[in-house]
Short mmCIF file of C-alpha atoms and ligand atoms in Angstrom, two decimals:
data_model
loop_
_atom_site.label_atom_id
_atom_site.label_comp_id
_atom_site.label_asym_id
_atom_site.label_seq_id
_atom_site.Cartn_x
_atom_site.Cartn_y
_atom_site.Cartn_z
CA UNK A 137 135.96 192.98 75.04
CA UNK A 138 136.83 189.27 75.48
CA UNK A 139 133.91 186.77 75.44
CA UNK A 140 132.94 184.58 77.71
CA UNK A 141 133.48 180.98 76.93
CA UNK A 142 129.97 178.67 77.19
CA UNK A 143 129.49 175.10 77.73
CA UNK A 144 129.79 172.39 74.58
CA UNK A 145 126.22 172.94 72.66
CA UNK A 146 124.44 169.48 73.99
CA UNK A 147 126.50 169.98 77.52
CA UNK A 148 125.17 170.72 80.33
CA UNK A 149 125.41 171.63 83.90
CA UNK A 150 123.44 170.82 86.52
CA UNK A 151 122.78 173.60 88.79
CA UNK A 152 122.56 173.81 92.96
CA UNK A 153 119.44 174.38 92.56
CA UNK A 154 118.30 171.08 90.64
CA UNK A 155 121.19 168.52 92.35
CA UNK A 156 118.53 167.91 95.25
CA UNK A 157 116.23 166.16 92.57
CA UNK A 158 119.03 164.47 90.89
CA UNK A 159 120.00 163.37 94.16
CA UNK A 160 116.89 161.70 95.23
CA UNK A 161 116.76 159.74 91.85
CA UNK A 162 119.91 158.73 92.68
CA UNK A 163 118.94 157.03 96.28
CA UNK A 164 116.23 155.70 95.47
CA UNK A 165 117.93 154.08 92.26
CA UNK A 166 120.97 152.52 94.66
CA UNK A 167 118.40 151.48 97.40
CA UNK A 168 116.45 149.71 94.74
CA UNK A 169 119.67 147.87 93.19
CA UNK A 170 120.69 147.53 96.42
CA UNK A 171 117.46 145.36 97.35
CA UNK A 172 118.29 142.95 94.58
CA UNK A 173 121.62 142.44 95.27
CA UNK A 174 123.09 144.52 92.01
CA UNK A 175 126.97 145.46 92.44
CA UNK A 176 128.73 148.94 91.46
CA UNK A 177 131.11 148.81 89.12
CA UNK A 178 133.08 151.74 87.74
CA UNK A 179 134.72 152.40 84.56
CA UNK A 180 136.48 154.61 82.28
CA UNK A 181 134.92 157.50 80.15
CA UNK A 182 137.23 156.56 77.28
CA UNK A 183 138.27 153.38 75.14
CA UNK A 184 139.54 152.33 72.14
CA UNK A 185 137.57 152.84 69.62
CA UNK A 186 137.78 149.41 68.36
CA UNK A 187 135.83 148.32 71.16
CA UNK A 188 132.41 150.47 70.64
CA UNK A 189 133.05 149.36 66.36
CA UNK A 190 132.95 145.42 67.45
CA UNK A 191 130.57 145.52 69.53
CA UNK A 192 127.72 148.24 68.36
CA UNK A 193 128.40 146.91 65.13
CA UNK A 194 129.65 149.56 62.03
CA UNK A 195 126.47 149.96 60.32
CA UNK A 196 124.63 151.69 63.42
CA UNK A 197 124.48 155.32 63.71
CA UNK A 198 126.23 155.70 67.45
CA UNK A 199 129.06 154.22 65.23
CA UNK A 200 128.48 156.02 61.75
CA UNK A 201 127.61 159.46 63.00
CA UNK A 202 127.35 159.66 66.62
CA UNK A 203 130.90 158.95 68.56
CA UNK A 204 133.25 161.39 69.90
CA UNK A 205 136.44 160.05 68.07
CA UNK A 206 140.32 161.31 68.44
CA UNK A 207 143.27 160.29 68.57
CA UNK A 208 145.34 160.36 71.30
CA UNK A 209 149.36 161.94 71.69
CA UNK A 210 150.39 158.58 71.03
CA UNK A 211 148.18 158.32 67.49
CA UNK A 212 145.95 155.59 69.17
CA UNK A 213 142.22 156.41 67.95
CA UNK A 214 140.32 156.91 71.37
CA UNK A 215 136.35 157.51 71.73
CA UNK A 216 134.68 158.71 74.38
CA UNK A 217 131.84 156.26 75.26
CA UNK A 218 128.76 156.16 73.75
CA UNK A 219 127.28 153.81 75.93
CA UNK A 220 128.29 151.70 79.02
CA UNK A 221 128.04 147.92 77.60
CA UNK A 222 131.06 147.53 75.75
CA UNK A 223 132.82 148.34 78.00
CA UNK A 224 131.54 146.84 80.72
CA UNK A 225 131.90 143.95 79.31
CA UNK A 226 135.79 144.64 78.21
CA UNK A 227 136.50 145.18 81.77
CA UNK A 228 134.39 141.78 82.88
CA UNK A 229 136.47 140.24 80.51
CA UNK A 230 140.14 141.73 81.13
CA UNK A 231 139.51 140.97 84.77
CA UNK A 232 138.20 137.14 84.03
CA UNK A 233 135.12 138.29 86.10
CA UNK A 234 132.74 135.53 83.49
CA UNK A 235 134.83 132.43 84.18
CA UNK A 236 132.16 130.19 85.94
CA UNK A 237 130.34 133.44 87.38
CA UNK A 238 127.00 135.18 87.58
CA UNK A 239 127.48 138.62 88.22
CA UNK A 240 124.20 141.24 88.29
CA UNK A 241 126.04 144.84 88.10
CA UNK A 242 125.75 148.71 87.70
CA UNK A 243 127.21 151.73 86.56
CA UNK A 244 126.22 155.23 86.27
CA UNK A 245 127.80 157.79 84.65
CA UNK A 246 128.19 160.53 81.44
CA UNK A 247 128.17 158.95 77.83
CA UNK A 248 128.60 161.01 74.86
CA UNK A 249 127.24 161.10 71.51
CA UNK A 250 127.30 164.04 68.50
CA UNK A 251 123.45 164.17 67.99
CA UNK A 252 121.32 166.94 66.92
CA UNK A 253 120.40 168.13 70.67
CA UNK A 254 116.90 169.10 71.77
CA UNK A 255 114.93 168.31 74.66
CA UNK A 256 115.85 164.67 76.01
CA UNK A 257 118.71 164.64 73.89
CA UNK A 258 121.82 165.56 74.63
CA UNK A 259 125.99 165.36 73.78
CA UNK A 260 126.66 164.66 76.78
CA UNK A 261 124.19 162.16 78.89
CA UNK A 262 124.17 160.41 81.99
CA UNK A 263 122.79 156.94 81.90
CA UNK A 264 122.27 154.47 85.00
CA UNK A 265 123.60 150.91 83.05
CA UNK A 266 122.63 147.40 84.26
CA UNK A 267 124.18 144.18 83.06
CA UNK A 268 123.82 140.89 84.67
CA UNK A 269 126.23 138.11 83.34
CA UNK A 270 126.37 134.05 83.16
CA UNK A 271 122.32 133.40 83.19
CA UNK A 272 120.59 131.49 80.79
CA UNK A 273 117.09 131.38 82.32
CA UNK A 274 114.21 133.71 81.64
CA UNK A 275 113.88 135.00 85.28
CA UNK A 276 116.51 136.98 84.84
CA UNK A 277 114.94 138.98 82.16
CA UNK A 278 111.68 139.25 84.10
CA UNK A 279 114.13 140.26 87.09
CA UNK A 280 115.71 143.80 85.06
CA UNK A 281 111.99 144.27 84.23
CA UNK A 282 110.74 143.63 88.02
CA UNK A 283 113.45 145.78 89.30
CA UNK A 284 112.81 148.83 87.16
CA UNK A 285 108.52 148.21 87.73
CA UNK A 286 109.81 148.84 91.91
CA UNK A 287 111.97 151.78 90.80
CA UNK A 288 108.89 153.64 89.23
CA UNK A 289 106.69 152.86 92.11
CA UNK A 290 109.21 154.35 94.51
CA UNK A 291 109.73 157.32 92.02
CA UNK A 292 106.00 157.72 91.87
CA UNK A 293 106.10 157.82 88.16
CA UNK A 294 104.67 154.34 87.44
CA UNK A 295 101.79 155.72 86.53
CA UNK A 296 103.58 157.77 83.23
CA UNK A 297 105.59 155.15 82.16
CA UNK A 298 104.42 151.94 79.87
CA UNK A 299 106.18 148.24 79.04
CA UNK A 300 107.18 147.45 75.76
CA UNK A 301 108.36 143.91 75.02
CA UNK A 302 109.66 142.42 71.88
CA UNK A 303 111.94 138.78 71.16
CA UNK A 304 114.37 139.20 68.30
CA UNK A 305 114.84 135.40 68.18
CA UNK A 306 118.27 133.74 67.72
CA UNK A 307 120.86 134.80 64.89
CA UNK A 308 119.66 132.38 63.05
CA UNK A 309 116.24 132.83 63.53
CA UNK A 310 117.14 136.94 62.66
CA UNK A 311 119.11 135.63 59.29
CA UNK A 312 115.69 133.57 57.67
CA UNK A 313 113.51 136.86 58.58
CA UNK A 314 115.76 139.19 57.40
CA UNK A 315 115.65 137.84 53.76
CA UNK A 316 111.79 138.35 54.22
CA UNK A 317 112.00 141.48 55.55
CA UNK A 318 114.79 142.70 52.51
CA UNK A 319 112.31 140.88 50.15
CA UNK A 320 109.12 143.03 51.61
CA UNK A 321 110.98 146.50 51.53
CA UNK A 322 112.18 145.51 47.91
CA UNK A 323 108.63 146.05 47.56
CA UNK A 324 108.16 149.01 49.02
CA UNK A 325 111.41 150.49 48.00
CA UNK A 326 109.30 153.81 46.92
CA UNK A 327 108.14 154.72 49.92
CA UNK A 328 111.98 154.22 51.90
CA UNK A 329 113.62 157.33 53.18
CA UNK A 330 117.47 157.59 52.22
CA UNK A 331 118.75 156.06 55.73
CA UNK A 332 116.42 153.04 55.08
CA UNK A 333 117.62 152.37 51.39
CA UNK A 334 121.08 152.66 52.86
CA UNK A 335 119.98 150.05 55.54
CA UNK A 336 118.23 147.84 53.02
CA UNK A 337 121.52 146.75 52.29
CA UNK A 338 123.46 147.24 55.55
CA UNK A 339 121.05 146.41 58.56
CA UNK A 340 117.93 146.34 57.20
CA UNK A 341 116.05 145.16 60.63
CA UNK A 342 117.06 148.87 61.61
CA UNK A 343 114.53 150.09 59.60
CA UNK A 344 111.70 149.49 61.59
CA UNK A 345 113.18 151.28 64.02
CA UNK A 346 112.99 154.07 62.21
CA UNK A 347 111.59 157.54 63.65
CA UNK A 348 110.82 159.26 60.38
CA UNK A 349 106.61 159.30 60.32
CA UNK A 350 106.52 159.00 56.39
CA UNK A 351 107.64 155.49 57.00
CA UNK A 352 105.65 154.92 59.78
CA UNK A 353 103.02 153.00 57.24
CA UNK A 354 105.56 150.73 55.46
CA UNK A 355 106.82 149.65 58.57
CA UNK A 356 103.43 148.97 60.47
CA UNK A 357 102.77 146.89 57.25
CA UNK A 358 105.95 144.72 57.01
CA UNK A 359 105.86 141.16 58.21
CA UNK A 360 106.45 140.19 61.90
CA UNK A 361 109.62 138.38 63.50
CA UNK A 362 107.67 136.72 66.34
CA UNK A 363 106.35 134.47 63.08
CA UNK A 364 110.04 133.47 62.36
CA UNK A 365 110.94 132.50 65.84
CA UNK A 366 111.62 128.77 66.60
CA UNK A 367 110.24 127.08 70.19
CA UNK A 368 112.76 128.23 72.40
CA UNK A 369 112.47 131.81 71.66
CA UNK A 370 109.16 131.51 71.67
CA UNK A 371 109.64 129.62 75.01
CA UNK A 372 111.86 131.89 76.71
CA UNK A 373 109.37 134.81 75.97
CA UNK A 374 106.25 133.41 76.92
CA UNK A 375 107.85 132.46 79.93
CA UNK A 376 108.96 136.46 80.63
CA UNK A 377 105.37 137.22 80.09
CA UNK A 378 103.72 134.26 81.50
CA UNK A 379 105.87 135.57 85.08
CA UNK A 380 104.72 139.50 84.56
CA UNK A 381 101.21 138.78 84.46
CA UNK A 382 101.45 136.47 87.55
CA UNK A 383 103.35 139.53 89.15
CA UNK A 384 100.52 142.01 87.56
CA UNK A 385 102.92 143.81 85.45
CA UNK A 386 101.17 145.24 82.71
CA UNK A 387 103.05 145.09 79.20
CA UNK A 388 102.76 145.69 75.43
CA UNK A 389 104.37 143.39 72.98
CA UNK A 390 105.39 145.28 70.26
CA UNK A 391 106.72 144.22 67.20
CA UNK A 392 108.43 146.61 66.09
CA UNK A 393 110.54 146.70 68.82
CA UNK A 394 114.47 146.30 67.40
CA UNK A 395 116.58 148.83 69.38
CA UNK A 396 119.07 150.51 67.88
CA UNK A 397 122.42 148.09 68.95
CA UNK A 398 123.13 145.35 66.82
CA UNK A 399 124.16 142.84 69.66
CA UNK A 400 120.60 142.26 71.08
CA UNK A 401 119.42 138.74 71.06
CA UNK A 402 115.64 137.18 72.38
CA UNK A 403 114.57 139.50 74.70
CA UNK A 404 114.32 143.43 74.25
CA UNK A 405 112.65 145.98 75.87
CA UNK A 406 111.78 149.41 76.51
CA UNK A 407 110.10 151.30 79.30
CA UNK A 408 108.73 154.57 77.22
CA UNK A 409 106.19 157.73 78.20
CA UNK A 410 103.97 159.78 76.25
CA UNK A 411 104.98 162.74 78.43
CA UNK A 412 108.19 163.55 77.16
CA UNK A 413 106.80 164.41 73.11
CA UNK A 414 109.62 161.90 70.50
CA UNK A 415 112.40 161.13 73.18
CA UNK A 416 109.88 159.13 74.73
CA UNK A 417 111.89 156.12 75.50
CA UNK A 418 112.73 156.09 79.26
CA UNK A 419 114.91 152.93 79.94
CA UNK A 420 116.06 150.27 76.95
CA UNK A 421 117.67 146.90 77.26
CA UNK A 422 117.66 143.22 76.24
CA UNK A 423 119.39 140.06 76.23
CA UNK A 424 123.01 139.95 73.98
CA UNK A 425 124.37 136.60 74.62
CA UNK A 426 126.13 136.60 71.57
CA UNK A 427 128.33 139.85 72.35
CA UNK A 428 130.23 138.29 74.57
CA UNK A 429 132.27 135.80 72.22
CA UNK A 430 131.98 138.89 69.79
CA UNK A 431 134.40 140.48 72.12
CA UNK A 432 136.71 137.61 72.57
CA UNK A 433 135.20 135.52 75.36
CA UNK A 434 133.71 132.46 75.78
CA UNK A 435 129.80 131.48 75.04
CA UNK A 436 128.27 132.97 77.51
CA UNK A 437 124.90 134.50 78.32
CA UNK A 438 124.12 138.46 78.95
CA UNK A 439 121.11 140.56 79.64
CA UNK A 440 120.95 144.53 80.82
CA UNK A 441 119.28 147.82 80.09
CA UNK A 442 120.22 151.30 80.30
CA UNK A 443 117.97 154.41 81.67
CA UNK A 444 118.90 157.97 80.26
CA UNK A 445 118.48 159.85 83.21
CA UNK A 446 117.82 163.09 82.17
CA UNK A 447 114.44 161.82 80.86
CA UNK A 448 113.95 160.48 84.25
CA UNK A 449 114.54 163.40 85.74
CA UNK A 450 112.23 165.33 82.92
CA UNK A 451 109.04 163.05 84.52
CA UNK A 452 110.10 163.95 88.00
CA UNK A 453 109.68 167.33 87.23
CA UNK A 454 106.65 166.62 86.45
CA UNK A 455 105.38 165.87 90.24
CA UNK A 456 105.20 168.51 92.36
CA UNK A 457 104.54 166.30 95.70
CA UNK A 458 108.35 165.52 95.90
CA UNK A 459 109.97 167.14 98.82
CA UNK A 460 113.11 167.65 98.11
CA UNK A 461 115.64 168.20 101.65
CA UNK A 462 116.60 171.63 102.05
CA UNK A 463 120.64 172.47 102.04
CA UNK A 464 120.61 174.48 105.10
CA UNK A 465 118.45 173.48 108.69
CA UNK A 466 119.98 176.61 110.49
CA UNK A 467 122.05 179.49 109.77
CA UNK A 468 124.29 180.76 112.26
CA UNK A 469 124.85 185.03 112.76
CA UNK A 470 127.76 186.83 113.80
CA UNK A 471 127.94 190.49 115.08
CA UNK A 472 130.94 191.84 116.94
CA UNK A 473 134.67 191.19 116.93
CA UNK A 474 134.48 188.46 119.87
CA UNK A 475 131.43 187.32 118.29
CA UNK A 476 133.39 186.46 114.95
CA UNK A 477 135.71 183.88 117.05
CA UNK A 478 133.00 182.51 119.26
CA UNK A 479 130.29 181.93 116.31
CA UNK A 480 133.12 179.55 114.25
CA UNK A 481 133.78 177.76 117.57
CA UNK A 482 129.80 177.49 118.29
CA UNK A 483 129.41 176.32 114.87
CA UNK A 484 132.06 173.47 115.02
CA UNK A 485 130.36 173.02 118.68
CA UNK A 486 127.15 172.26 116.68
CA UNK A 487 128.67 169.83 114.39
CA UNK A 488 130.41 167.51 117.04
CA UNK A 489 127.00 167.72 118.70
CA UNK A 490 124.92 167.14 115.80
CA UNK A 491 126.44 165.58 112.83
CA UNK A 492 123.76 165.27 110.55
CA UNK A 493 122.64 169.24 111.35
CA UNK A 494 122.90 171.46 107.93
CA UNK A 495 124.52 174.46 109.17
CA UNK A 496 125.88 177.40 107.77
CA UNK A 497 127.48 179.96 109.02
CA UNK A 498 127.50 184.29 107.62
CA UNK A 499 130.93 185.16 106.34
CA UNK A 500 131.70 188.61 105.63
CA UNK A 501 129.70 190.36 108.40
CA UNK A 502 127.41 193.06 108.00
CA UNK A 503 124.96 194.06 110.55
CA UNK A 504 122.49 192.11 111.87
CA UNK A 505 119.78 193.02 109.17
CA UNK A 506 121.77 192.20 106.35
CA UNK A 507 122.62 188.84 107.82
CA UNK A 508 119.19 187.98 109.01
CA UNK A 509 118.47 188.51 104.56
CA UNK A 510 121.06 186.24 103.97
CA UNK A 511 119.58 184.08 106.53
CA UNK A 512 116.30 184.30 105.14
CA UNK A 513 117.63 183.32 101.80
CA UNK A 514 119.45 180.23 102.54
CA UNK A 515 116.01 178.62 103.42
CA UNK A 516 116.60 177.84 106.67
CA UNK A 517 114.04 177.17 109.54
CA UNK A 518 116.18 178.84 112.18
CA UNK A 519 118.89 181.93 112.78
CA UNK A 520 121.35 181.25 115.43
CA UNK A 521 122.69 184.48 116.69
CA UNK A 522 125.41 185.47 118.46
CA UNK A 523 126.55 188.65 119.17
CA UNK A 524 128.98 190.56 122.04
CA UNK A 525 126.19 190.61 124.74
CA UNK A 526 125.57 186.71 123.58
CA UNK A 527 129.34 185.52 124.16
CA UNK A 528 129.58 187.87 127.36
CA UNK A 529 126.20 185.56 128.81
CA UNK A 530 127.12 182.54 127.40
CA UNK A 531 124.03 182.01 125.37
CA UNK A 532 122.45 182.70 121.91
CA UNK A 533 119.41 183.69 120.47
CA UNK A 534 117.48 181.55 118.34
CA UNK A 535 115.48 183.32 115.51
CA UNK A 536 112.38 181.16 113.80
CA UNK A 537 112.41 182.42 110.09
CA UNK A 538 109.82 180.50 108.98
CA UNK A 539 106.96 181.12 111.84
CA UNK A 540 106.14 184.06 113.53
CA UNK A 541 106.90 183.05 117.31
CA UNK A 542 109.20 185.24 119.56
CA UNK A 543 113.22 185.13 119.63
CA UNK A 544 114.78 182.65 122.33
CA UNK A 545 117.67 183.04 124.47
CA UNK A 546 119.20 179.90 125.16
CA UNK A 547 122.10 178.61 127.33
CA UNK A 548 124.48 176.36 125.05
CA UNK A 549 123.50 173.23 125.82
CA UNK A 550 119.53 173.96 126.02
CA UNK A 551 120.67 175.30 122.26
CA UNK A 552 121.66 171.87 120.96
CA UNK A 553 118.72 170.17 122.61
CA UNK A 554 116.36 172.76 120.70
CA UNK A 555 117.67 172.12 117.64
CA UNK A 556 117.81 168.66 117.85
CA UNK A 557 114.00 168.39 119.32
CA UNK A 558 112.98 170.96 116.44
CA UNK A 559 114.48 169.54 113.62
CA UNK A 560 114.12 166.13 115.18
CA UNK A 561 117.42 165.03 114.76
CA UNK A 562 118.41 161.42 115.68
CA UNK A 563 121.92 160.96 116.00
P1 LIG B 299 116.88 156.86 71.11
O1 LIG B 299 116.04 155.92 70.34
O2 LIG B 299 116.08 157.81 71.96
O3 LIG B 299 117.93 157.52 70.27
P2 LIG B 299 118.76 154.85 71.78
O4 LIG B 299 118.11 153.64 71.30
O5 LIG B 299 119.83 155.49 70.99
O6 LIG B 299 117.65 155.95 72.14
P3 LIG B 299 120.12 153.56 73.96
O7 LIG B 299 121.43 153.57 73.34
O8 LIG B 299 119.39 152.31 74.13
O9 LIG B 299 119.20 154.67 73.28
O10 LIG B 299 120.22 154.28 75.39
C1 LIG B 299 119.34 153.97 76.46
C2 LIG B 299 118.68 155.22 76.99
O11 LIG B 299 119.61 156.28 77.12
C3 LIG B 299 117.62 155.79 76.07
O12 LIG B 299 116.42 155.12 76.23
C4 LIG B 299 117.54 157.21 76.56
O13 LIG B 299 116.76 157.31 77.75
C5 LIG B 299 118.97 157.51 76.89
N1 LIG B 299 119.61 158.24 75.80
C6 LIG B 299 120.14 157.74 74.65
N2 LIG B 299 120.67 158.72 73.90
C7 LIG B 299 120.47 159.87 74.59
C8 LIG B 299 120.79 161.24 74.35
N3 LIG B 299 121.44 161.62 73.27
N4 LIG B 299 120.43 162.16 75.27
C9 LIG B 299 119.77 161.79 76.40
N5 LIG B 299 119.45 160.52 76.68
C10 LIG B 299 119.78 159.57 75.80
MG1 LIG B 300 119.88 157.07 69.60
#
């Protein structure tokens, strides 16, 4: 008996039956971009591997534990991407897109990463990425916030999700606080778990982004960057927060707050939820000015987030109200051999007529009870049907499956009027 092959553990498919939900994130997130002017951009699943080593930075664990590294026929090491930053970036720069630019862009797409899946985490992701390129000022920062704070109010999950902001200073700034911070766990080196000795050395801001709960006191107890940053960083933050509250966005600053990526500079940030148990971080992102001469390009100034979607999609589930459109309006019944021919040209009749009408039509026949079940099942308001007697008159009947008012016979055209009135169709 052979087996039957199942999808990468961490993989997964997204069934007809949950697209429609997926799909209505997905409007609402373009029409939101949209509003602020946000461009698409669209990139490759795989790059060198170099690329995601400069620029997450080695000591990391996408990089140490998490990427989906081969090599390729050629013997070139290849990874498939982790995350959409790098190499948006690459591509900005290949294409000399930062030369004297500002450019506020998207993507949306599958990243991968070898994690240890459970619920909100997965192999094989989608995330919605924003970058925005070339701008120094704060209001751009406050902007990625702002446009995310519209997103939830159009999702109707504002309410579930809360603002966490953070400044990780300048390098520099990073460099005097990090000997503090090495001196303090020094300290405490008893009560470190193995990743965090291993970081002490390595990365040891990573630590305090650590999700183990033993540590959770060492950390909550170590000493604070915000005191280590100089007047612009200070500046640039208070002037993020100074424009939320003037806007009546509500936000925590917590210092804690290091995210995971190595190339994160001032600002960071992270939309989280308490509704989604430890994956609870929504939508992450920051300012990385310095990445961009990391890479190869000139000084230049970067800020963007990144919202895993199935986590989205987890708090959507979580409202009932959302009416989702239906994939079938009407469903269209054929009984009889002339009735075959004249149903497909009816049909096609129906979609000159009315382009934005969902209609289906039955395939393999059957009698009329078996295709009103198939009717039935499709969802659909309405049965169209046409049989020998129908195509002899030149009419159809019209069947409501949803209400219990009598069959109509209708002439052709009073049939596409019907429909159109019923369903209220505009075009
Ligand atoms: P986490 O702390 O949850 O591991 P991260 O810091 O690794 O997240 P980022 O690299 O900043 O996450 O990615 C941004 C967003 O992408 C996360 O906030 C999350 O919503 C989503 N995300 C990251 N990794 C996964 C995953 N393995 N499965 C599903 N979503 C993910
Ligand atoms: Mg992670």
């Amino acid at each position: 008996m052979s087996v039957n092959i199942q999808a990468i553990r961490g993989m997964h498919d997204v069934l007809p039956e949950q697209t429609p939900l997926w799909q209505y994130a997905e409007n609402c997130i373009r029409e939101v971009l949209a509003s602020y002017g946000y461009s698409e951009i669209r990139l490759p699943v795989v790059e060198k591997t170099e690329l995601f080593k400069r620029s997450i930075g080695e000591v990391t664990d996408i990089v140490e534990k998490e990427m989906y590294t081969f090599d390729d026929r050629n013997g070139d090491s290849l990874t498939l991407r982790p995350e959409g930053t790098a190499g948006c970036l690459r591509a900005c720069l290949e294409h000399g897109l930062l030369h004297h630019q500002t450019h506020r862009l998207w993507y949306y797409g599958p990243m991968y990463r070898h994690e240890r899946p459970q619920k909100g985490r997965y192999r094989q992701f989608i995330q919605l990425g924003v970058e925005t390129y070339g701008m120094s000022g704060s209001a751009i920062d406050a902007e990625l916030i702002l446009l995310m704070h519209r997103l939830w109010k159009k999702l109707g999950i504002r309410g579930k999700v809360r603002l966490q902001l953070n400044s990780l200073g300048t390098i520099a700034e990073r460099i005097a606080y990090r000997e503090v911070l090495v001196a303090y766990f020094e300290q405490h080196k008893h009560c470190l778990d193995e990743d965090s000795l291993r970081r002490l050395n390595t990365n040891p801001l990573r630590i305090l982004d650590s999700k183990n709960p033993q540590m959770h006191e060492v950390i909550a107890n170590a000493p604070e960057l915000m005191a280590y940053l100089g007047d612009e960083s200070i500046a640039h933050f208070k002037a993020i927060t100074t424009s939320l509250e003037g806007l009546g966005v509500a936000y925590e600053i917590n210092p804690r707050l290091v995210r995971g990526l190595d190339y994160y500079s001032k600002t960071v940030f992270e939309w989280v939820t308490d509704e989604l148990g430890s994956q609870g971080t929504v939508c992450a992102g920051g300012r990385y000015d310095g990445l961009i001469e990391q890479l190869g390009g000139k000084p230049n100034h970067a800020v963007g987030f990144a919202m895993g979607m199935e986590r989205l999609l987890a708090l959507l589930e979580t409202r009932e109200d959302i009416a989702v459109a239906k994939p079938v309006d009407v469903y269209l019944i054929r009984v009889g051999n002339k009735a075959e021919q004249e149903g497909l040209r009816f049909a096609e009749m129906l979609r000159d007529e009315l382009p934005s009408l969902k209609l289906q039509i039955s395939i393999d026949g059957g009698n009329f009870k078996s295709q009103f079940k198939k009717a039935d099942k499709t969802g659909a308001e309405f049965a169209i049907i046409i049989g020998d007697d129908e195509v002899d008159r030149g009419e159809v009947g019209i069947k409501f499956l949803r209400d219990d008012r009598p069959q109509q016979t209708l002439s052709h055209t009073q049939a596409v009027s019907f429909l159109q009135q019923q369903l209220q169709i505009t075009n």
